[in-house]
Short mmCIF file of C-alpha atoms in Angstrom, two decimals:
data_model
loop_
_atom_site.label_atom_id
_atom_site.label_comp_id
_atom_site.label_asym_id
_atom_site.label_seq_id
_atom_site.Cartn_x
_atom_site.Cartn_y
_atom_site.Cartn_z
CA MET F 1 -2.64 -84.37 -48.37
CA GLU F 2 -2.87 -84.19 -52.17
CA ALA F 3 0.74 -83.00 -52.33
CA THR F 4 1.86 -85.85 -50.06
CA LEU F 5 0.11 -88.40 -52.27
CA ARG F 6 1.82 -86.91 -55.33
CA GLN F 7 5.17 -87.06 -53.57
CA THR F 8 4.64 -90.71 -52.66
CA TRP F 9 3.55 -91.40 -56.23
CA ALA F 10 6.76 -89.71 -57.47
CA PHE F 11 8.85 -92.61 -56.15
CA LEU F 12 6.57 -95.22 -57.71
CA PHE F 13 6.60 -93.26 -61.00
CA ARG F 14 10.40 -93.07 -60.91
CA GLY F 15 10.78 -96.74 -60.01
CA TYR F 16 8.43 -97.85 -62.77
CA HIS F 17 10.26 -95.88 -65.46
CA ILE F 18 13.70 -96.93 -64.25
CA THR F 19 12.55 -100.56 -64.27
CA ARG F 20 11.21 -100.08 -67.81
CA ARG F 21 14.48 -98.58 -69.04
CA TYR F 22 16.60 -101.26 -67.37
CA ILE F 23 14.23 -104.06 -68.37
CA GLY F 24 17.07 -106.22 -69.71
CA TRP F 25 18.76 -106.23 -66.31
CA VAL F 26 15.42 -106.76 -64.54
CA VAL F 27 14.89 -109.90 -66.64
CA VAL F 28 18.44 -111.07 -65.86
CA PHE F 29 18.02 -110.54 -62.09
CA ASN F 30 14.67 -112.35 -62.07
CA PHE F 31 16.10 -115.17 -64.16
CA TYR F 32 18.99 -115.46 -61.72
CA ALA F 33 16.62 -115.46 -58.73
CA LEU F 34 14.56 -118.21 -60.36
CA VAL F 35 17.56 -120.33 -61.31
CA THR F 36 19.25 -120.13 -57.90
CA SER F 37 15.94 -121.00 -56.21
CA ALA F 38 15.34 -123.91 -58.59
CA THR F 39 18.83 -125.33 -58.07
CA VAL F 40 18.25 -125.34 -54.32
CA ALA F 41 14.77 -126.89 -54.63
CA LEU F 42 16.07 -129.59 -56.97
CA ILE F 43 18.25 -130.90 -54.14
CA GLY F 44 14.99 -132.07 -52.53
CA VAL F 45 13.73 -133.49 -55.83
CA ALA F 46 16.99 -135.43 -56.28
CA ALA F 47 16.60 -136.84 -52.76
CA GLN F 48 13.03 -137.88 -53.71
CA ASP F 49 11.88 -136.30 -50.48
CA TYR F 50 8.85 -134.06 -50.97
CA GLN F 51 9.11 -132.71 -47.40
CA LEU F 52 12.69 -131.59 -48.01
CA THR F 53 11.65 -130.16 -51.38
CA LEU F 54 8.81 -128.26 -49.74
CA LYS F 55 11.10 -126.95 -47.03
CA LEU F 56 13.59 -125.71 -49.61
CA VAL F 57 10.87 -124.22 -51.81
CA VAL F 58 9.41 -122.27 -48.89
CA GLY F 59 12.91 -121.10 -47.94
CA ALA F 60 13.76 -120.03 -51.48
CA LEU F 61 10.46 -118.28 -52.01
CA LEU F 62 10.48 -116.36 -48.75
CA TRP F 63 14.14 -115.48 -49.01
CA ASN F 64 13.55 -114.04 -52.48
CA TYR F 65 10.72 -111.91 -51.18
CA LEU F 66 12.40 -110.70 -48.00
CA SER F 67 15.86 -110.20 -49.45
CA TRP F 68 14.57 -108.25 -52.48
CA LEU F 69 12.51 -106.07 -50.20
CA TYR F 70 15.47 -105.45 -47.90
CA GLN F 71 17.92 -104.94 -50.74
CA GLU F 72 15.83 -102.48 -52.72
CA ILE F 73 15.23 -100.31 -49.67
CA SER F 74 18.72 -100.53 -48.24
CA MET F 75 20.33 -99.78 -51.61
CA SER F 76 17.99 -96.95 -52.58
CA ILE F 77 20.46 -94.30 -51.42
CA ALA F 78 23.37 -96.06 -53.10
CA TYR F 79 21.39 -96.17 -56.38
CA GLU F 80 20.79 -92.41 -56.10
CA ARG F 81 24.48 -91.81 -55.59
CA TRP F 82 25.31 -93.91 -58.65
CA GLU F 83 22.76 -92.03 -60.74
CA GLY F 84 24.01 -88.72 -59.36
CA THR F 85 20.57 -87.58 -58.23
CA LEU F 86 21.06 -87.85 -54.47
CA GLU F 87 21.37 -84.12 -53.85
CA TYR F 88 18.23 -83.29 -55.81
CA THR F 89 16.15 -85.82 -53.90
CA PHE F 90 17.43 -84.56 -50.56
CA MET F 91 16.87 -80.89 -51.36
CA ALA F 92 13.28 -81.47 -52.51
CA PRO F 93 10.61 -80.38 -50.02
CA VAL F 94 9.57 -83.94 -49.24
CA SER F 95 9.64 -85.32 -45.72
CA ARG F 96 11.98 -88.22 -45.15
CA ALA F 97 9.07 -90.37 -43.99
CA VAL F 98 7.24 -89.82 -47.30
CA HIS F 99 10.47 -90.33 -49.25
CA LEU F 100 11.17 -93.64 -47.55
CA LEU F 101 7.52 -94.70 -47.72
CA GLY F 102 7.57 -94.18 -51.49
CA VAL F 103 10.83 -96.11 -51.85
CA SER F 104 9.48 -98.93 -49.65
CA LEU F 105 6.21 -99.20 -51.58
CA PHE F 106 8.02 -99.59 -54.87
CA SER F 107 10.40 -102.12 -53.32
CA LEU F 108 7.41 -104.05 -52.02
CA LEU F 109 5.82 -104.20 -55.47
CA ASN F 110 9.14 -105.28 -56.96
CA SER F 111 9.53 -108.04 -54.38
CA VAL F 112 6.00 -109.34 -54.93
CA VAL F 113 6.55 -109.56 -58.69
CA THR F 114 9.85 -111.40 -58.25
CA SER F 115 8.32 -113.78 -55.72
CA VAL F 116 5.44 -114.62 -58.05
CA ILE F 117 7.91 -115.33 -60.88
CA VAL F 118 9.98 -117.55 -58.59
CA LEU F 119 6.87 -119.34 -57.29
CA ILE F 120 5.62 -120.13 -60.80
CA GLY F 121 9.09 -121.29 -61.83
CA LEU F 122 9.48 -123.51 -58.77
CA MET F 123 6.13 -125.16 -59.42
CA LEU F 124 7.33 -126.06 -62.91
CA PHE F 125 10.61 -127.47 -61.62
CA THR F 126 9.38 -129.41 -58.60
CA ASP F 127 5.87 -130.56 -59.49
CA LEU F 128 4.79 -129.87 -55.90
CA ASN F 129 1.15 -130.03 -54.95
CA LEU F 130 0.24 -127.08 -52.70
CA ARG F 131 -3.25 -128.25 -51.73
CA GLY F 132 -3.81 -127.79 -48.02
CA VAL F 133 -1.45 -124.85 -47.60
CA ASN F 134 -2.87 -122.11 -45.37
CA PHE F 135 -2.31 -119.33 -47.92
CA PHE F 136 -4.28 -116.79 -45.94
CA GLY F 137 -2.03 -117.42 -42.95
CA VAL F 138 1.06 -117.11 -45.16
CA LEU F 139 -0.15 -113.73 -46.42
CA VAL F 140 -0.77 -112.54 -42.85
CA VAL F 141 2.73 -113.59 -41.78
CA LEU F 142 4.25 -111.94 -44.84
CA ALA F 143 2.35 -108.72 -44.20
CA VAL F 144 3.57 -108.58 -40.59
CA SER F 145 7.14 -109.51 -41.45
CA THR F 146 7.19 -106.95 -44.27
CA VAL F 147 7.02 -104.17 -41.68
CA ALA F 148 10.01 -105.61 -39.83
CA PHE F 149 11.99 -106.01 -43.06
CA VAL F 150 11.18 -102.49 -44.22
CA GLY F 151 12.55 -101.33 -40.86
CA LEU F 152 15.69 -103.41 -41.35
CA GLY F 153 16.07 -102.01 -44.88
CA LEU F 154 15.75 -98.44 -43.61
CA PHE F 155 18.28 -99.17 -40.92
CA ALA F 156 20.72 -100.58 -43.48
CA ALA F 157 20.06 -97.70 -45.90
CA VAL F 158 22.00 -95.42 -43.56
CA PHE F 159 25.25 -97.17 -44.49
CA PRO F 160 25.35 -95.77 -48.05
CA VAL F 161 24.55 -92.32 -46.61
CA MET F 162 27.61 -92.63 -44.39
CA SER F 163 29.94 -93.90 -47.08
CA ALA F 164 29.39 -94.19 -50.81
CA GLU F 165 31.31 -97.40 -51.50
CA ARG F 166 31.71 -99.02 -48.09
CA GLY F 167 28.07 -98.39 -47.27
CA ALA F 168 26.80 -100.44 -50.19
CA GLU F 169 29.23 -103.20 -49.25
CA ALA F 170 27.98 -103.15 -45.66
CA THR F 171 24.34 -103.61 -46.70
CA HIS F 172 25.30 -106.75 -48.64
CA ILE F 173 27.33 -108.15 -45.75
CA PHE F 174 24.32 -107.62 -43.50
CA GLN F 175 22.03 -109.31 -46.02
CA GLY F 176 24.41 -112.27 -46.32
CA SER F 177 24.51 -112.61 -42.55
CA LEU F 178 20.71 -112.77 -42.42
CA LEU F 179 20.76 -115.55 -45.00
CA LEU F 180 23.29 -117.47 -42.95
CA VAL F 181 21.62 -117.28 -39.54
CA SER F 182 17.90 -117.32 -40.38
CA GLY F 183 17.52 -121.00 -41.28
CA VAL F 184 16.47 -120.33 -44.85
CA TYR F 185 17.46 -123.77 -46.17
CA TYR F 186 18.35 -125.69 -43.01
CA ASP F 187 17.43 -125.92 -39.36
CA ILE F 188 19.09 -123.38 -37.14
CA ASP F 189 20.58 -126.07 -34.88
CA VAL F 190 23.05 -127.05 -37.60
CA LEU F 191 24.75 -123.68 -37.15
CA PRO F 192 27.77 -123.50 -34.84
CA ARG F 193 26.50 -123.12 -31.30
CA TRP F 194 27.98 -119.62 -30.88
CA MET F 195 26.13 -118.45 -33.98
CA GLN F 196 22.71 -119.80 -33.06
CA PRO F 197 21.68 -116.89 -30.78
CA LEU F 198 22.03 -114.57 -33.80
CA SER F 199 19.12 -116.31 -35.47
CA ALA F 200 16.86 -115.11 -32.65
CA ILE F 201 17.35 -111.47 -33.66
CA SER F 202 16.60 -112.02 -37.36
CA PRO F 203 12.95 -111.46 -38.35
CA ALA F 204 13.47 -113.92 -41.22
CA THR F 205 13.85 -116.76 -38.67
CA TYR F 206 10.28 -116.26 -37.42
CA THR F 207 8.85 -115.64 -40.89
CA LEU F 208 10.32 -118.92 -42.15
CA SER F 209 9.34 -120.88 -39.07
CA ALA F 210 5.73 -119.63 -39.26
CA CYS F 211 5.37 -120.11 -43.00
CA ARG F 212 6.75 -123.63 -42.89
CA LYS F 213 4.08 -124.54 -40.34
CA LEU F 214 1.41 -122.91 -42.53
CA PHE F 215 2.67 -124.91 -45.52
CA GLY F 216 2.57 -128.13 -43.49
CA VAL F 217 6.33 -128.71 -43.59
CA GLY F 218 7.35 -131.30 -41.00
CA ASP F 219 3.77 -132.20 -40.17
CA SER F 220 3.29 -135.97 -40.09
CA ASN F 221 -0.24 -135.53 -41.46
CA SER F 222 1.08 -133.95 -44.65
CA THR F 223 1.17 -136.13 -47.74
CA PRO F 224 2.39 -135.29 -51.26
CA GLU F 225 -1.28 -135.07 -52.31
CA LEU F 226 -2.57 -132.98 -49.39
CA LEU F 227 -0.46 -130.82 -47.12
CA ALA F 228 -1.52 -130.26 -43.53
CA GLY F 229 -1.10 -126.49 -43.34
CA ALA F 230 -1.38 -125.30 -39.74
CA PRO F 231 -4.06 -122.80 -38.67
CA LEU F 232 -3.00 -119.22 -38.03
CA SER F 233 -3.37 -119.78 -34.27
CA ALA F 234 -0.41 -122.19 -34.46
CA VAL F 235 1.93 -119.35 -35.35
CA THR F 236 0.75 -116.78 -32.81
CA ASN F 237 4.15 -116.68 -31.10
CA GLU F 238 5.99 -115.99 -34.34
CA LEU F 239 3.41 -113.36 -35.32
CA LEU F 240 3.75 -111.58 -31.99
CA ILE F 241 7.53 -111.55 -32.20
CA LEU F 242 7.41 -110.29 -35.80
CA ALA F 243 4.90 -107.59 -34.86
CA LEU F 244 7.11 -106.51 -31.98
CA MET F 245 10.17 -106.46 -34.23
CA GLY F 246 8.27 -104.37 -36.80
CA ALA F 247 7.07 -101.98 -34.11
CA ILE F 248 10.68 -101.48 -33.01
CA LEU F 249 12.58 -101.69 -36.30
CA LEU F 250 10.41 -99.40 -38.44
CA PRO F 251 10.55 -96.30 -36.21
CA LEU F 252 14.12 -97.12 -35.24
CA GLY F 253 15.13 -97.36 -38.91
CA LEU F 254 13.47 -94.04 -39.70
CA TRP F 255 15.01 -92.41 -36.64
CA ALA F 256 18.48 -93.72 -37.56
CA PHE F 257 18.07 -92.49 -41.12
CA VAL F 258 17.11 -88.98 -40.04
CA ARG F 259 19.99 -88.85 -37.54
CA ILE F 260 22.53 -90.01 -40.09
CA GLU F 261 21.18 -87.55 -42.65
CA ALA F 262 21.77 -84.73 -40.15
CA TRP F 263 25.28 -86.05 -39.50
CA ALA F 264 25.97 -86.30 -43.25
CA LYS F 265 24.92 -82.67 -43.70
CA LYS F 266 27.38 -81.60 -41.03
CA THR F 267 30.28 -83.61 -42.38
CA GLY F 268 29.62 -82.95 -46.06
CA LYS F 269 28.89 -86.59 -46.88
CA LEU F 270 25.56 -85.86 -48.48
CA LYS F 271 26.80 -85.49 -52.01
CA ARG F 272 26.79 -87.62 -55.08
CA THR F 273 30.38 -88.76 -54.73
CA GLY F 274 30.16 -89.52 -51.03
CA MET P 1 12.78 -51.28 -46.77
CA GLN P 2 12.42 -54.53 -48.64
CA GLN P 3 14.03 -57.49 -46.86
CA PRO P 4 17.03 -59.00 -48.64
CA ALA P 5 16.51 -62.26 -50.51
CA ILE P 6 19.68 -63.77 -49.10
CA GLN P 7 21.57 -62.72 -46.00
CA VAL P 8 24.79 -64.52 -45.12
CA ARG P 9 26.71 -63.35 -42.08
CA ASN P 10 30.03 -64.64 -40.73
CA LEU P 11 29.50 -68.03 -42.30
CA ARG P 12 32.14 -70.66 -41.58
CA LYS P 13 32.46 -74.24 -42.69
CA SER P 14 35.39 -76.57 -42.26
CA PHE P 15 35.98 -80.14 -43.29
CA ARG P 16 38.14 -82.62 -41.48
CA LYS P 17 40.65 -84.43 -43.61
CA ARG P 18 42.45 -87.55 -42.54
CA ASN P 19 46.22 -87.47 -43.02
CA GLY P 20 47.50 -90.94 -42.32
CA PHE P 21 46.14 -93.26 -39.67
CA ARG P 22 45.60 -90.94 -36.72
CA LYS P 23 46.26 -87.41 -37.89
CA LYS P 24 43.41 -85.20 -38.94
CA SER P 25 43.61 -81.72 -40.34
CA GLU P 26 40.94 -79.08 -40.66
CA LEU P 27 40.35 -77.36 -43.97
CA TRP P 28 38.32 -74.17 -44.04
CA ALA P 29 36.02 -74.29 -47.06
CA ILE P 30 34.22 -71.10 -46.05
CA ASP P 31 35.91 -68.69 -43.72
CA ASP P 32 33.87 -65.85 -42.25
CA VAL P 33 31.90 -65.01 -45.38
CA SER P 34 29.23 -62.29 -45.28
CA PHE P 35 27.16 -60.89 -48.11
CA THR P 36 23.62 -59.84 -48.93
CA VAL P 37 21.59 -60.30 -52.10
CA ALA P 38 18.64 -57.99 -52.69
CA GLN P 39 15.35 -59.30 -54.02
CA GLY P 40 15.42 -59.43 -57.80
CA GLU P 41 19.19 -59.00 -57.90
CA THR P 42 21.62 -61.27 -59.73
CA TYR P 43 24.68 -61.71 -57.57
CA GLY P 44 27.78 -63.46 -58.83
CA LEU P 45 30.35 -65.39 -56.85
CA LEU P 46 33.63 -65.80 -58.67
CA GLY P 47 36.43 -68.01 -57.58
CA PRO P 48 38.72 -70.80 -58.73
CA ASN P 49 38.03 -74.46 -57.97
CA GLY P 50 38.26 -75.08 -54.24
CA SER P 51 37.49 -71.49 -53.32
CA GLY P 52 34.30 -72.47 -51.48
CA LYS P 53 31.67 -71.55 -54.09
CA SER P 54 30.04 -74.96 -54.23
CA SER P 55 30.12 -75.40 -50.45
CA LEU P 56 28.32 -72.10 -50.12
CA ILE P 57 25.67 -73.12 -52.65
CA ARG P 58 25.29 -76.48 -50.89
CA ILE P 59 24.68 -74.71 -47.57
CA LEU P 60 22.04 -72.49 -49.18
CA SER P 61 20.51 -75.61 -50.80
CA THR P 62 20.13 -77.26 -47.35
CA LEU P 63 22.57 -80.04 -48.26
CA LEU P 64 25.31 -78.88 -45.93
CA VAL P 65 25.12 -77.38 -42.45
CA ALA P 66 27.52 -74.56 -41.59
CA ASP P 67 29.68 -74.68 -38.46
CA SER P 68 28.66 -71.16 -37.51
CA GLY P 69 27.19 -67.98 -38.91
CA TYR P 70 23.78 -66.80 -39.98
CA VAL P 71 21.88 -67.60 -43.16
CA GLU P 72 18.47 -66.19 -43.99
CA MET P 73 16.64 -66.71 -47.26
CA LEU P 74 13.46 -64.69 -47.84
CA GLY P 75 12.93 -64.58 -44.11
CA TYR P 76 13.65 -68.25 -43.44
CA THR P 77 16.75 -69.17 -41.47
CA LEU P 78 19.04 -72.12 -42.01
CA PRO P 79 19.41 -74.81 -40.87
CA GLU P 80 16.28 -74.36 -38.71
CA GLN P 81 13.78 -73.83 -41.54
CA GLN P 82 15.10 -76.22 -44.16
CA GLU P 83 11.65 -77.39 -45.23
CA GLU P 84 10.50 -73.84 -45.99
CA VAL P 85 13.73 -72.94 -47.78
CA ARG P 86 13.44 -76.00 -50.03
CA ARG P 87 10.12 -74.69 -51.31
CA ILE P 88 11.56 -71.35 -52.43
CA ILE P 89 14.77 -72.41 -54.15
CA GLY P 90 15.61 -73.88 -57.51
CA ARG P 91 19.12 -75.13 -58.11
CA VAL P 92 21.18 -75.84 -61.17
CA SER P 93 24.52 -77.52 -60.53
CA VAL P 94 27.54 -77.86 -62.76
CA ASP P 95 26.68 -81.48 -63.48
CA ALA P 96 23.16 -81.98 -64.79
CA ALA P 97 22.18 -84.67 -62.27
CA PHE P 98 19.43 -86.75 -63.83
CA TYR P 99 18.36 -90.34 -64.23
CA LYS P 100 20.24 -90.62 -67.48
CA LYS P 101 18.22 -93.56 -68.83
CA LEU P 102 14.95 -91.70 -68.35
CA SER P 103 13.68 -89.17 -70.85
CA ALA P 104 13.63 -85.47 -70.15
CA ARG P 105 9.86 -85.70 -69.73
CA GLU P 106 10.08 -88.54 -67.21
CA ASN P 107 12.78 -86.77 -65.21
CA LEU P 108 10.85 -83.51 -65.11
CA LEU P 109 7.53 -85.13 -64.24
CA TYR P 110 9.25 -86.97 -61.42
CA THR P 111 10.55 -83.65 -60.07
CA ALA P 112 7.10 -82.05 -60.42
CA LEU P 113 5.54 -84.88 -58.41
CA LEU P 114 8.34 -84.73 -55.86
CA TYR P 115 7.48 -81.08 -55.29
CA GLY P 116 3.81 -82.04 -54.92
CA GLN P 117 2.84 -80.28 -58.16
CA ASN P 118 0.18 -81.13 -60.66
CA ALA P 119 2.14 -82.98 -63.34
CA ARG P 120 0.12 -81.65 -66.27
CA GLU P 121 0.49 -78.00 -65.25
CA ALA P 122 4.20 -78.49 -64.58
CA GLU P 123 4.66 -80.10 -67.98
CA GLN P 124 3.06 -77.11 -69.69
CA ARG P 125 5.38 -74.73 -67.88
CA VAL P 126 8.40 -76.85 -68.75
CA MET P 127 7.48 -76.81 -72.43
CA GLU P 128 7.36 -73.02 -72.38
CA ILE P 129 10.74 -72.80 -70.65
CA LEU P 130 12.36 -75.25 -73.04
CA GLU P 131 10.95 -73.44 -76.04
CA GLU P 132 12.41 -70.20 -74.75
CA LEU P 133 15.73 -71.98 -74.27
CA GLY P 134 15.63 -72.99 -77.92
CA MET P 135 14.97 -76.69 -77.45
CA GLU P 136 12.83 -78.76 -79.79
CA ASN P 137 9.75 -80.50 -78.38
CA ALA P 138 10.78 -83.71 -80.09
CA LYS P 139 13.74 -84.04 -77.74
CA PHE P 140 11.42 -84.20 -74.76
CA SER P 141 11.03 -87.96 -74.99
CA THR P 142 14.70 -88.69 -75.63
CA PRO P 143 16.68 -90.33 -72.81
CA LEU P 144 19.00 -87.83 -71.16
CA GLU P 145 22.03 -89.99 -71.91
CA GLU P 146 21.48 -89.38 -75.61
CA MET P 147 21.49 -85.61 -75.21
CA SER P 148 24.44 -83.23 -75.47
CA ARG P 149 25.70 -81.57 -72.32
CA GLY P 150 24.17 -78.28 -73.46
CA MET P 151 20.74 -79.87 -73.84
CA GLN P 152 21.03 -81.60 -70.47
CA GLN P 153 21.87 -78.30 -68.84
CA LYS P 154 18.84 -76.65 -70.44
CA ILE P 155 16.67 -79.44 -69.03
CA SER P 156 18.34 -78.85 -65.69
CA ILE P 157 17.40 -75.17 -65.84
CA ALA P 158 13.83 -76.10 -66.80
CA ARG P 159 13.73 -78.43 -63.79
CA ALA P 160 14.85 -75.66 -61.44
CA LEU P 161 12.31 -73.20 -62.84
CA MET P 162 9.44 -75.64 -63.11
CA ILE P 163 8.57 -75.01 -59.47
CA ASN P 164 8.60 -71.25 -60.11
CA PRO P 165 11.08 -70.46 -57.33
CA PRO P 166 11.67 -66.88 -56.22
CA LEU P 167 15.31 -67.81 -55.57
CA LEU P 168 17.57 -69.46 -58.08
CA LEU P 169 20.94 -70.95 -57.11
CA LEU P 170 23.11 -71.51 -60.15
CA ASP P 171 26.36 -73.35 -59.56
CA GLU P 172 28.46 -72.88 -62.71
CA PRO P 173 25.48 -73.51 -65.00
CA THR P 174 27.36 -72.81 -68.23
CA THR P 175 30.64 -74.59 -67.49
CA GLY P 176 31.46 -76.97 -70.32
CA LEU P 177 28.73 -75.72 -72.64
CA ASP P 178 29.35 -74.88 -76.28
CA PRO P 179 29.22 -71.15 -77.14
CA LYS P 180 25.68 -71.28 -78.53
CA SER P 181 24.23 -73.14 -75.55
CA ARG P 182 26.11 -70.80 -73.24
CA ARG P 183 24.60 -67.78 -75.01
CA ASP P 184 21.10 -69.34 -74.95
CA VAL P 185 21.31 -69.93 -71.21
CA GLN P 186 22.69 -66.47 -70.49
CA SER P 187 19.96 -64.77 -72.58
CA PHE P 188 17.33 -66.84 -70.87
CA LEU P 189 18.58 -65.86 -67.42
CA GLU P 190 18.65 -62.19 -68.40
CA ASN P 191 15.05 -62.38 -69.63
CA LEU P 192 13.94 -64.32 -66.57
CA GLN P 193 15.46 -61.81 -64.21
CA SER P 194 13.95 -58.80 -65.95
CA ARG P 195 10.55 -60.45 -66.55
CA GLU P 196 9.92 -62.25 -63.26
CA GLY P 197 12.31 -60.50 -60.89
CA THR P 198 13.80 -63.81 -59.79
CA THR P 199 16.71 -63.44 -57.39
CA ILE P 200 19.72 -65.27 -58.76
CA LEU P 201 22.90 -66.35 -57.00
CA LEU P 202 25.35 -67.40 -59.67
CA THR P 203 28.75 -68.98 -59.20
CA THR P 204 30.96 -69.01 -62.23
CA HIS P 205 34.51 -69.11 -63.56
CA ASP P 206 33.51 -66.99 -66.50
CA MET P 207 34.32 -63.30 -66.05
CA ALA P 208 32.39 -62.22 -69.15
CA GLU P 209 29.34 -64.10 -67.94
CA ALA P 210 29.56 -62.51 -64.50
CA GLU P 211 29.96 -59.06 -66.03
CA ARG P 212 26.99 -59.60 -68.33
CA LEU P 213 24.56 -61.12 -65.84
CA CYS P 214 25.45 -59.90 -62.37
CA ALA P 215 24.55 -56.59 -60.80
CA ARG P 216 27.17 -57.24 -58.14
CA ILE P 217 30.03 -59.67 -57.88
CA GLY P 218 31.93 -61.19 -54.97
CA PHE P 219 35.43 -62.62 -55.34
CA LEU P 220 36.01 -65.80 -53.33
CA ALA P 221 39.48 -67.16 -52.65
CA HIS P 222 40.47 -69.82 -50.13
CA GLY P 223 37.01 -69.65 -48.58
CA LYS P 224 37.12 -65.90 -47.99
CA LEU P 225 35.13 -63.19 -49.71
CA VAL P 226 38.02 -60.88 -50.58
CA ALA P 227 36.16 -58.22 -52.56
CA GLU P 228 32.63 -57.28 -53.50
CA GLY P 229 30.95 -54.70 -55.71
CA THR P 230 29.80 -54.00 -59.24
CA ALA P 231 32.17 -55.04 -62.03
CA LYS P 232 33.18 -51.39 -62.49
CA GLN P 233 33.77 -50.87 -58.77
CA LEU P 234 35.96 -53.95 -58.61
CA MET P 235 38.00 -52.90 -61.63
CA ARG P 236 38.39 -49.39 -60.25
CA ARG P 237 39.40 -50.69 -56.85
CA ALA P 238 42.02 -52.97 -58.37
CA GLY P 239 43.14 -50.35 -60.90
CA ALA P 240 42.56 -52.95 -63.61
CA ALA P 241 41.22 -52.65 -67.14
CA THR P 242 39.36 -55.97 -67.07
CA LEU P 243 37.46 -58.00 -64.48
CA ASP P 244 39.97 -60.78 -65.08
CA ASP P 245 42.84 -58.52 -64.03
CA ALA P 246 40.83 -57.20 -61.11
CA PHE P 247 40.29 -60.76 -59.91
CA ILE P 248 43.98 -61.60 -60.11
CA ARG P 249 45.03 -58.40 -58.33
CA LEU P 250 42.46 -58.65 -55.57
CA THR P 251 42.75 -62.37 -54.89
CA GLY P 252 46.25 -63.18 -56.04
CA GLU P 253 44.76 -66.13 -57.91
CA GLU P 254 44.67 -67.13 -61.55
CA LEU P 255 41.26 -68.16 -62.83
CA VAL P 256 41.96 -69.01 -66.45
CA GLU P 257 43.78 -72.27 -65.82
CA GLU P 258 41.09 -73.43 -63.43
CA GLU P 259 38.43 -72.57 -65.95
CA MET P 260 40.16 -74.56 -68.65
CA MET P 261 40.36 -77.53 -66.30
CA ALA P 262 36.70 -77.27 -65.44
CA VAL P 263 35.76 -77.15 -69.12
CA ALA P 264 37.94 -80.17 -69.80
CA ASP P 265 36.22 -82.04 -66.98
#
């Protein structure tokens, strides 16, 4: 048990020191996340529509959190290839579950920090009043959807195991597709009809839908001074779907990763150059 | 009788290579290779680039699965007992694979934690190893990217030994090092072997290094183990005055050019 805790800590230790050494880039990425979120939110400010602003803010905030979480996990293998340390990680006596747990925990911390930065920035840009938001409910939804997104990230992390360059490209294509179909900044019914069913299989769709209710977006009782955040019971359906997705995606992602690792060892793909 | 540290029997590994859109060809990286390394022995594998040395080391490191054959390391078989094998091996590869922005200390502590070790105890052991390798303590906090290749390789050796493995897999550990660093590493390995009885499997291009460090040597060419024995036995068998000549006569391959290329790389 002690050894397992140390092994999990190893990935947090590594992540912390890499972040520290690349702090310039970390600042740039966070700045970029803040600026892109602010530019989207300012569309609502320009329209002088606080409901639209709130909808965009919730979209930007959640997308930052979920996409960072997904990206950090799905790209963890690609990062190791770029650093040249892939072989040493895979020949260490650490179970894949502990390895991926450690990677996911660091990604989670990273995503929380970025989301807090974006939230503070958006408050400065939009002057929104968040009184009445069901923050507890939002945290519950985020916790449940985190499991589903970790599963998605693990699933996507197999691409860089399969192919060094193409794999990293594939994870980004997948991430972009999630952004497109999940209704991050618009209602899903504005998508072409043939594309709309895809939104049903994205966990982000349910996370956004639930959080918008908990923020009071679209509720006629909401006012700029006091938002009518819905109770947690109002998002039971979304929570159940997210929990189900997490229960499927997390073990499925881990299973896929282990299978692809075995395949990579047979084909010789498990090396730093791919 | 003491069990061998490494037993490899009839090992075969091929890779599929795509030639054009539909055609695929099969390339044998390791072709029916068998050898045994006794506990506490230093065994050398010599061969030019592409002879299968690295593939063999990667199979023994659990990073590659053979198509067929039998591999046993201190009683554990591969690929069935990968977890157990990972606990008993240390590996040094030709490229010192580290997080280059991190310091030597950070890289080594990460490895210690990854192996479930107490970081403080591991750090102490690393300091002793690095001191023996002739490295200053002050360099311990320097990012790896600011270190010379020789220093990086010494850190890489310290990383492999930090876990105190009974089996050490060294894949061209001195390729590209300056003469002093090369001598430091070779002396260290000699001392390690005599002091701790560590079993070492060493692949190298360097005939002098193989002659100095290895009790027995195997010549690899085109994935096949074409000859095996002590340096003297190999020279006698080939009727050659040097190990270099013995290699050329027994394998029909030149090593010098390959070595120069590897150093240039």
